[in-house]
């Protein structure tokens, strides 16, 4: 699946991923109203609004981008119907040829991590049948519990030829509270980065490993250091746009071949119609605003890489 | 809810929690067969087997115990139907007067953590309606992303008078890989423990805080140190029984009032019928075996506390 991701990136020329993180407040009123008319102001109604919103954005941007990253929390907050919308979104994006990165940040011990891995990347045995629960292509994984929390994900990745992005340095302001603590003179995130490189050695695609890393766009200097520590890891970079990251901050996350990193933007794309810059599209044409925002993001990042 | 937990513990005299982590392989064949006959060998069939299994164990043990801890991964691996069984289990346990600790180990940044917090402990607004997505009493939280990943959970806890258990030192063998790293001469888990104490100061119940900690039974010495660092935090202790922890290892997790810790056992209780010690019950009476295992566990822990 890492080969598929790299191939999609080469084909589109766009090292970007659209974060499908639909807060209800991002969803235009006409979409919400229609969903509520059918399902009521219920969890089912919210889930339908999310699904219709996602579908419109995917339809409008899928030829430009290699991948999407639905954030499962935004679906889980609407309970079972919300999670059904997550699954439906994943399925639809895969039909459209997009690589799906489930931003689930799961992580637990042994058999429990195995259950998450199977549930999101693999297949589960029920009697004599093999069932597919969620079926993302990649998921994000939290490393705080150590190798025996990560290994079960790697096992499933090997079987299914899928991948993970391990949280190394997150984009939020207080990520440093634990991640930056010095351990033997070096920050903890570097230690985690080294583990990512080691975990990934045995799980190589053509040029990059099945085991990638999450490193926030908001910390470009750390991105530079981590790029060197994990040369074969694809870096998933959140924090672009709404969180403050810009194309010029991102050049060090990439390798010299222009590959090795994929930059996520969520709010900046899916709620583009609410920004002054894209207001001309109007709320009714929110998906066109998202397309324009994707085009601008690609231009920004490619421009920065070319000027390097 | 921490007051409710403490009151339930005092009432039952049992500082124990039953981990409802139903692997299909733990579920007696007759329960599986019945479920598959009705729903097929499908995710729905697996979810029905889980639900019937849980219900029998809860019915058989609920007068002895203060709380249960369903591990969401074991449900999530069966997709949407599995998660519906999780919700149904939660609801049923609450009807029985049990405190429900959702072992979800979620943790993300700002608005995303907020979505998890709302989804599992709070209420979500849909149009003019307020909906309740999952509705546990406590959840477990991963701290790797720092304060701004934890704060949204605390906000919702304050509103709902609910609580969290933050992962401090987990019970698995490789938990030390990152958690034990020395930071300024002290292990990282102590730093996290201090944060737990600080986060909990503003969220006090009568005697204990809404903010508790997870510390594995497999690390009793660390439990002793952490007890001192977080005097007002309830400690949720996994790793008893099947993972190797025993009553005598646990005394230092408790305060002198005999409170302050609650010990989880999952496999050791729910799959007790498969142990030699409880084989006399037979597979058909698996829930009676679970009851006997709960009684033995309570005796073991109370005995250890009394001999201290």
XYZ file of C-alpha atoms in Angstrom:
616
model
C 0.000 0.000 0.000
C 3.000 2.294 0.497
C 3.804 1.625 -3.181
C 0.249 2.603 -4.057
C 0.575 5.786 -2.019
C 3.869 6.735 -3.683
C 2.434 5.914 -7.099
C -0.661 8.057 -6.422
C 1.580 10.903 -5.286
C 3.690 10.673 -8.434
C 0.612 10.477 -10.651
C -1.072 13.537 -9.137
C 2.180 15.389 -8.490
C 0.586 16.329 -5.182
C 2.142 15.293 -1.864
C -1.036 16.271 -0.056
C -3.805 14.522 1.823
C -7.228 15.932 2.548
C -8.313 15.494 6.155
C -11.971 14.498 6.178
C -12.678 15.747 9.714
C -16.233 17.006 9.400
C -17.347 19.010 12.414
C -21.090 19.680 12.055
C -20.327 23.388 12.189
C -18.328 23.074 8.941
C -21.242 21.568 7.070
C -23.335 24.063 5.093
C -26.828 24.601 6.389
C -28.538 23.263 3.287
C -26.720 19.931 3.647
C -27.628 19.681 7.332
C -31.262 20.656 6.689
C -31.714 18.013 4.035
C -30.214 15.300 6.248
C -32.292 16.353 9.272
C -35.452 16.400 7.151
C -34.857 12.751 6.334
C -33.446 11.420 9.629
C -34.361 14.035 12.225
C -31.983 15.985 14.439
C -30.472 12.711 15.617
C -27.154 10.902 15.473
C -28.422 9.363 12.230
C -29.198 12.815 10.862
C -25.723 14.081 11.768
C -24.139 11.003 10.182
C -26.096 11.528 6.964
C -25.031 15.193 6.831
C -21.387 14.151 7.293
C -21.625 11.531 4.593
C -23.221 13.885 2.033
C -20.657 16.584 2.866
C -17.738 14.150 2.499
C -19.081 12.729 -0.728
C -19.341 16.159 -2.328
C -15.784 17.074 -1.310
C -14.360 13.749 -2.454
C -16.152 14.004 -5.799
C -14.801 17.486 -6.293
C -11.152 16.808 -5.350
C -10.382 13.125 -5.979
C -8.650 13.638 -9.319
C -6.198 16.092 -7.716
C -5.105 14.152 -4.656
C -3.504 10.815 -3.776
C -5.101 10.191 -0.396
C -7.571 11.207 2.294
C -7.288 11.055 6.062
C -10.606 10.737 7.877
C -10.202 11.540 11.596
C -12.295 8.881 13.320
C -12.985 11.020 16.414
C -15.165 13.308 14.327
C -17.347 10.308 13.446
C -17.124 8.536 16.816
C -18.625 11.595 18.491
C -21.857 10.708 16.703
C -21.833 7.182 18.086
C -22.701 4.136 16.004
C -24.308 6.095 13.126
C -21.223 8.323 12.992
C -18.924 5.318 12.745
C -21.097 3.878 9.991
C -20.515 7.154 8.100
C -16.771 6.689 8.680
C -16.918 3.234 7.137
C -19.007 4.420 4.231
C -16.601 7.294 3.586
C -13.612 4.937 3.639
C -15.279 2.590 1.196
C -16.276 5.389 -1.167
C -12.798 6.925 -1.198
C -11.249 3.560 -2.026
C -13.681 3.131 -4.921
C -12.416 6.471 -6.191
C -8.825 5.186 -6.163
C -7.757 7.201 -3.128
C -5.508 5.781 -0.421
C -7.291 5.999 2.941
C -5.322 6.854 6.070
C -7.537 6.202 9.090
C -6.468 8.733 11.702
C -7.345 6.561 14.669
C -4.285 7.019 16.949
C -4.941 3.661 18.576
C -2.374 1.862 20.690
C -2.679 -0.696 23.445
C -0.927 -3.836 24.654
C -0.500 -7.166 22.823
C -3.821 -8.843 22.079
C -5.675 -5.545 22.370
C -3.513 -3.810 19.783
C -4.009 -6.898 17.655
C -7.774 -6.379 17.860
C -7.432 -2.759 16.722
C -5.072 -3.782 13.915
C -7.417 -6.483 12.708
C -10.434 -4.214 13.052
C -8.958 -1.383 10.983
C -6.463 -2.963 8.578
C -7.221 -6.674 8.547
C -9.844 -9.361 8.605
C -11.517 -11.041 11.533
C -12.517 -14.680 11.720
C -16.146 -15.419 12.691
C -16.842 -19.141 12.674
C -15.811 -20.259 9.189
C -16.142 -16.810 7.668
C -13.615 -14.065 7.244
C -15.123 -10.621 7.759
C -13.751 -7.160 7.003
C -14.608 -4.682 9.761
C -13.293 -1.208 8.758
C -10.693 -1.645 5.999
C -8.513 1.454 5.903
C -5.196 1.306 3.979
C -3.091 2.955 6.678
C -3.779 3.930 10.285
C -2.039 6.210 12.756
C -0.687 4.523 15.901
C 0.268 5.891 19.335
C 3.645 4.527 20.522
C 3.432 5.323 24.267
C 3.015 1.636 25.195
C 6.185 0.568 23.364
C 7.040 -2.172 20.862
C 4.567 -4.762 22.070
C 1.798 -2.256 21.437
C 3.057 -1.556 17.909
C 4.136 -5.070 16.825
C 0.587 -6.407 16.321
C -0.072 -3.581 13.848
C 3.127 -4.496 12.006
C 2.078 -8.156 11.817
C -1.216 -7.227 10.207
C 0.559 -4.767 7.877
C 2.830 -7.559 6.707
C -0.125 -9.871 5.989
C -2.250 -7.254 4.298
C 0.520 -5.153 2.719
C -0.863 -2.117 4.495
C 0.868 0.484 6.658
C 0.981 2.640 9.759
C 2.058 6.137 10.653
C 3.428 6.201 14.185
C 3.017 9.413 16.201
C 6.500 10.805 16.678
C 6.113 14.565 17.095
C 2.573 15.899 16.999
C 1.575 19.340 15.742
C -0.123 20.693 18.875
C 1.380 23.385 21.155
C 1.845 21.122 24.203
C 3.251 18.177 22.249
C 6.614 19.016 23.805
C 5.434 18.313 27.347
C 6.462 14.671 27.059
C 7.711 14.250 23.480
C 10.525 16.834 23.825
C 11.844 15.608 27.166
C 15.551 14.919 26.973
C 16.539 11.300 27.322
C 20.299 10.813 27.473
C 20.699 14.271 25.946
C 18.278 13.670 23.077
C 14.558 14.382 22.854
C 12.163 11.470 23.337
C 10.677 12.008 19.860
C 14.057 11.149 18.338
C 14.110 7.903 20.270
C 10.642 7.154 18.930
C 11.863 8.104 15.452
C 14.702 5.597 15.733
C 12.227 2.913 16.707
C 10.101 3.804 13.688
C 13.138 3.323 11.456
C 13.927 -0.017 13.127
C 10.311 -1.265 12.980
C 10.182 -0.308 9.316
C 13.352 -2.104 8.179
C 11.628 -5.444 7.850
C 8.599 -4.018 6.107
C 9.926 -2.345 3.005
C 7.988 -1.416 -0.100
C 9.918 -0.507 -3.272
C 11.481 2.680 -1.920
C 9.744 3.424 1.341
C 8.699 1.400 4.344
C 5.207 0.327 5.397
C 6.026 2.103 8.680
C 5.738 5.861 8.479
C 5.728 8.637 11.058
C 3.588 11.606 12.047
C 5.593 14.814 12.473
C 3.775 18.139 12.818
C 4.277 20.902 10.218
C 4.488 23.312 13.129
C 7.960 21.975 14.047
C 10.072 22.258 10.854
C 13.462 22.022 12.609
C 12.448 18.776 14.254
C 11.183 17.561 10.902
C 14.665 18.094 9.498
C 16.303 16.078 12.281
C 13.712 13.316 12.046
C 13.998 13.087 8.253
C 17.639 12.052 8.799
C 16.790 9.576 11.572
C 14.121 7.798 9.491
C 15.242 8.003 5.835
C 12.860 5.274 4.629
C 9.794 6.357 6.572
C 7.098 8.340 4.829
C 6.273 11.331 7.004
C 2.642 12.319 7.415
C 2.665 16.019 8.223
C -0.383 17.509 9.951
C -0.681 21.132 10.977
C -0.583 22.763 7.533
C -2.871 25.736 6.984
C -5.296 26.306 9.820
C -2.715 25.201 12.403
C -0.108 27.583 11.016
C 2.240 25.486 8.819
C 3.163 26.831 5.357
C 4.824 25.307 2.273
C 8.215 26.855 2.993
C 8.259 25.225 6.449
C 7.859 21.817 4.894
C 10.796 21.397 2.547
C 12.934 19.584 5.112
C 10.304 16.905 5.614
C 10.938 15.762 2.035
C 13.804 13.779 0.583
C 15.776 15.049 -2.392
C 13.618 13.014 -4.768
C 10.677 15.216 -3.754
C 9.082 12.231 -2.051
C 9.024 11.025 1.546
C 6.374 13.318 2.958
C 2.654 13.880 2.568
C 1.069 16.997 3.992
C -2.406 17.000 5.505
C -4.861 19.833 5.569
C -8.311 19.375 7.063
C -10.231 22.507 7.987
C -8.318 24.565 5.408
C -9.760 22.387 2.641
C -13.106 21.064 3.806
C -14.268 24.359 5.287
C -12.560 26.503 2.635
C -15.864 28.139 1.647
C -15.861 29.925 5.011
C -12.532 31.631 4.342
C -12.475 35.114 2.838
C -10.152 33.839 0.126
C -12.784 31.442 -1.201
C -15.937 33.305 -0.221
C -16.667 33.970 -3.900
C -17.842 30.376 -4.298
C -20.647 30.802 -1.772
C -21.889 28.222 0.675
C -23.889 26.406 -2.005
C -20.678 25.623 -3.895
C -18.619 24.580 -0.893
C -17.070 21.636 -2.757
C -15.749 23.939 -5.489
C -14.145 26.080 -2.803
C -12.476 22.932 -1.458
C -11.149 22.135 -4.928
C -9.678 25.621 -5.261
C -8.090 25.302 -1.821
C -6.511 21.980 -2.806
C -5.117 23.537 -5.970
C -3.634 26.432 -3.982
C -2.144 24.060 -1.401
C -0.484 21.967 -4.099
C 0.901 25.125 -5.698
C 2.248 26.349 -2.371
C 4.016 23.096 -1.547
C 5.342 22.420 -5.049
C 6.563 26.001 -5.259
C 8.430 25.654 -1.999
C 10.015 22.374 -3.108
C 11.088 23.827 -6.465
C 12.702 26.854 -4.852
C 14.723 24.685 -2.520
C -18.804 9.674 39.343
C -15.595 9.159 41.367
C -17.812 9.431 44.471
C -20.078 6.771 42.979
C -17.090 4.540 42.292
C -15.748 4.936 45.836
C -19.213 4.344 47.271
C -19.644 1.179 45.167
C -16.240 -0.063 46.327
C -17.127 0.550 49.979
C -20.513 -1.123 49.557
C -19.123 -4.265 47.932
C -15.873 -4.257 49.913
C -14.260 -5.157 46.627
C -11.635 -2.939 44.978
C -11.937 -4.908 41.774
C -13.160 -4.323 38.259
C -14.110 -7.000 35.767
C -12.613 -6.455 32.328
C -15.248 -7.266 29.735
C -12.797 -8.020 26.917
C -14.558 -10.802 25.069
C -12.322 -12.510 22.516
C -14.494 -14.869 20.470
C -12.217 -17.717 21.573
C -13.281 -17.126 25.203
C -16.963 -17.517 24.396
C -18.358 -21.028 24.956
C -19.361 -22.856 21.817
C -23.037 -23.076 22.744
C -23.229 -19.293 23.028
C -21.500 -18.804 19.683
C -23.648 -21.439 17.978
C -26.877 -19.864 19.137
C -25.790 -16.429 17.983
C -24.597 -17.719 14.603
C -27.849 -19.631 14.116
C -29.712 -16.362 14.419
C -27.339 -13.918 12.656
C -24.980 -16.115 10.642
C -21.205 -16.276 10.932
C -21.052 -12.528 10.421
C -19.985 -9.449 12.340
C -23.583 -9.321 13.611
C -23.317 -12.922 14.778
C -20.064 -12.246 16.610
C -21.570 -9.141 18.226
C -24.601 -11.109 19.413
C -22.338 -13.813 20.909
C -20.341 -11.131 22.729
C -23.455 -9.484 24.063
C -24.997 -12.731 25.354
C -21.665 -13.727 26.920
C -21.272 -10.339 28.627
C -24.839 -10.341 29.863
C -24.451 -13.737 31.530
C -21.225 -12.687 33.275
C -22.657 -9.355 34.391
C -25.805 -11.035 35.735
C -23.694 -13.520 37.654
C -21.198 -11.064 39.185
C -22.863 -7.644 39.440
C -23.753 -7.908 43.141
C -20.099 -8.586 44.024
C -18.350 -5.827 42.100
C -18.359 -2.043 41.872
C -17.399 -1.607 38.234
C -16.654 -3.110 34.849
C -14.125 -2.142 32.225
C -15.068 -3.056 28.669
C -12.037 -2.872 26.348
C -13.401 -1.210 23.215
C -10.808 -2.810 20.894
C -12.426 -6.191 21.439
C -15.684 -4.767 20.106
C -14.188 -2.499 17.447
C -12.568 -5.524 15.796
C -16.100 -6.587 14.845
C -16.814 -3.248 13.181
C -20.097 -1.422 13.572
C -22.033 -4.403 15.013
C -19.239 -4.938 17.547
C -19.401 -1.310 18.648
C -23.165 -1.594 18.989
C -22.524 -4.520 21.385
C -20.127 -2.267 23.311
C -22.812 0.362 23.689
C -25.423 -2.179 24.699
C -23.054 -3.674 27.287
C -22.321 -0.238 28.737
C -26.001 0.562 29.001
C -26.848 -2.770 30.626
C -24.061 -2.497 33.208
C -25.223 0.980 34.184
C -28.769 -0.305 34.654
C -27.287 -2.858 37.049
C -25.706 -0.080 39.126
C -22.165 -0.743 37.944
C -19.711 2.028 37.153
C -18.494 1.651 33.572
C -14.878 2.411 32.715
C -14.525 2.510 28.922
C -11.016 1.314 28.175
C -10.606 3.346 25.019
C -7.075 4.795 25.425
C -7.958 7.700 23.159
C -5.893 10.838 22.957
C -5.458 13.439 20.239
C -5.071 17.192 19.891
C -7.535 19.932 20.876
C -10.791 19.715 18.973
C -10.218 16.047 18.155
C -9.794 15.061 21.791
C -12.904 17.105 22.458
C -14.799 14.955 19.949
C -13.649 11.751 21.688
C -14.534 13.203 25.100
C -17.983 14.229 23.960
C -18.506 10.928 22.175
C -17.673 8.775 25.183
C -18.462 10.863 28.264
C -20.662 13.683 27.126
C -23.434 14.822 24.852
C -23.328 16.068 21.301
C -25.487 18.774 19.817
C -27.384 17.928 16.602
C -29.542 20.827 15.468
C -31.721 21.615 18.480
C -31.312 18.175 20.038
C -28.780 16.901 22.522
C -27.767 13.304 21.799
C -25.815 10.819 23.901
C -23.384 8.802 21.772
C -21.631 6.203 24.026
C -22.089 7.277 27.650
C -19.396 5.573 29.738
C -18.718 6.879 33.290
C -14.922 6.932 32.971
C -12.549 6.449 30.061
C -8.841 5.748 29.807
C -6.755 8.422 28.065
C -3.313 8.328 26.415
C -1.132 11.295 27.471
C 1.542 11.214 24.739
C 0.175 14.381 23.093
C 0.400 16.427 26.307
C -1.978 18.735 28.189
C -3.872 20.055 25.202
C -4.815 16.476 24.338
C -6.021 15.801 27.889
C -7.701 19.126 28.714
C -10.784 18.547 26.515
C -11.485 15.348 28.445
C -11.171 17.279 31.711
C -13.619 19.914 30.467
C -16.225 17.293 29.695
C -15.531 15.539 33.031
C -16.233 18.783 34.839
C -19.528 19.293 33.014
C -20.704 15.722 33.351
C -19.113 14.884 36.727
C -17.361 11.971 35.088
C -13.723 10.904 35.106
C -10.624 9.669 33.295
C -7.772 7.312 34.008
C -4.622 8.564 32.311
C -2.069 5.965 31.169
C 0.982 6.463 33.364
C 2.760 3.105 33.492
C 1.179 0.293 31.524
C 1.353 -3.400 32.465
C 3.000 -4.767 29.304
C 6.628 -5.968 29.091
C 7.844 -3.227 26.738
C 6.065 -0.389 28.530
C 9.497 0.729 29.742
C 10.756 1.461 26.240
C 9.507 5.029 26.428
C 7.732 5.292 29.801
C 10.841 4.436 31.866
C 13.259 6.711 30.043
C 15.021 9.011 32.453
C 14.181 12.666 32.156
C 16.318 14.860 34.384
C 17.159 11.775 36.420
C 13.556 10.621 36.852
C 11.514 8.246 34.738
C 9.032 9.734 32.272
C 6.119 7.945 33.964
C 6.773 9.966 37.131
C 6.564 13.157 35.128
C 3.253 11.966 33.698
C 2.158 11.047 37.245
C 2.886 14.581 38.403
C 0.801 15.944 35.562
C -2.027 13.629 36.562
C -1.883 15.030 40.103
C -1.870 18.591 38.764
C -4.713 17.970 36.288
C -6.728 16.400 39.080
C -6.398 19.198 41.629
C -9.191 21.244 40.123
C -11.494 18.284 39.698
C -11.944 16.869 43.159
C -14.703 14.586 44.366
C -15.178 14.096 48.116
C -11.882 12.320 48.741
C -10.458 11.473 45.347
C -10.070 13.300 42.068
C -11.976 12.810 38.828
C -8.542 12.290 37.284
C -7.099 8.846 37.963
C -4.146 6.924 36.577
C -3.423 3.553 35.018
C -0.449 1.783 36.609
C 0.215 -1.878 35.827
C 0.101 -4.535 38.591
C 3.236 -5.964 37.030
C 5.297 -3.030 38.342
C 4.638 -2.882 42.124
C 7.706 -0.792 43.001
C 6.671 1.852 40.513
C 3.173 1.677 41.939
C 4.585 2.603 45.334
C 6.455 5.610 43.960
C 3.466 6.766 41.923
C 1.060 6.383 44.856
C 3.125 9.059 46.627
C 3.292 11.334 43.568
C -0.496 11.247 43.013
C -2.117 10.896 46.472
C -5.596 11.932 45.322
C -5.670 9.942 42.089
C -7.519 6.645 41.988
C -5.211 4.083 40.418
C -6.668 1.625 37.941
C -4.421 -1.427 38.056
C -4.437 -3.807 35.082
C -2.262 -6.901 34.839
C -3.702 -8.908 37.750
C -4.068 -12.643 37.230
C -3.421 -13.730 33.676
C -0.685 -11.085 33.227
C 1.078 -12.211 36.416
C 0.106 -9.701 39.143
C -0.982 -11.094 42.557
C -2.692 -9.592 45.623
C 0.511 -9.213 47.587
C 2.034 -7.146 44.761
C -0.771 -4.666 45.001
C -0.752 -3.358 48.539
C 1.375 -0.335 47.705
C -1.107 0.850 45.126
C -3.616 1.473 47.935
C -3.732 4.247 50.497
C -3.907 3.500 54.208
C -7.690 3.798 54.161
C -7.775 0.718 51.931
C -9.004 2.905 49.073
C -7.244 4.594 46.155
C -6.871 1.639 43.819
C -9.101 -0.636 41.809
C -7.681 -3.796 40.307
C -8.778 -5.134 36.941
C -8.914 -8.725 35.827
C -10.220 -9.642 32.392
C -9.322 -13.087 31.064
C -8.901 -14.463 34.608
C -12.576 -13.762 35.276
C -14.440 -13.934 31.999
C -12.639 -17.060 30.777
C -12.359 -18.624 34.250
C -14.231 -21.750 33.127
C -11.204 -22.659 30.985
C -8.852 -22.718 33.987
C -8.194 -25.999 35.786
C -9.149 -24.315 39.037
C -12.713 -23.707 37.851
C -13.111 -26.601 35.431
C -15.633 -28.199 37.789
C -18.263 -25.708 36.636
C -18.115 -26.905 33.057
C -18.449 -24.782 29.932
C -22.231 -24.646 30.245
C -21.906 -22.833 33.589
C -19.188 -20.408 32.524
C -20.833 -17.511 34.338
C -20.758 -19.398 37.655
C -17.051 -20.005 37.128
C -16.630 -16.254 36.631
C -18.467 -15.600 39.894
C -16.176 -17.998 41.761
C -13.125 -16.342 40.196
C -14.367 -12.912 41.315
C -14.850 -14.209 44.852
C -11.334 -15.633 44.892
C -9.852 -12.438 43.520
C -11.591 -10.338 46.181
C -10.337 -12.724 48.882
C -6.790 -12.544 47.529
C -6.689 -8.756 47.468
C -8.484 -8.215 50.769
C -6.244 -10.798 52.414
C -3.150 -9.018 51.153
C -4.452 -5.638 52.356
C -5.325 -7.018 55.810
C -1.904 -8.588 56.272
C -0.176 -5.356 55.477
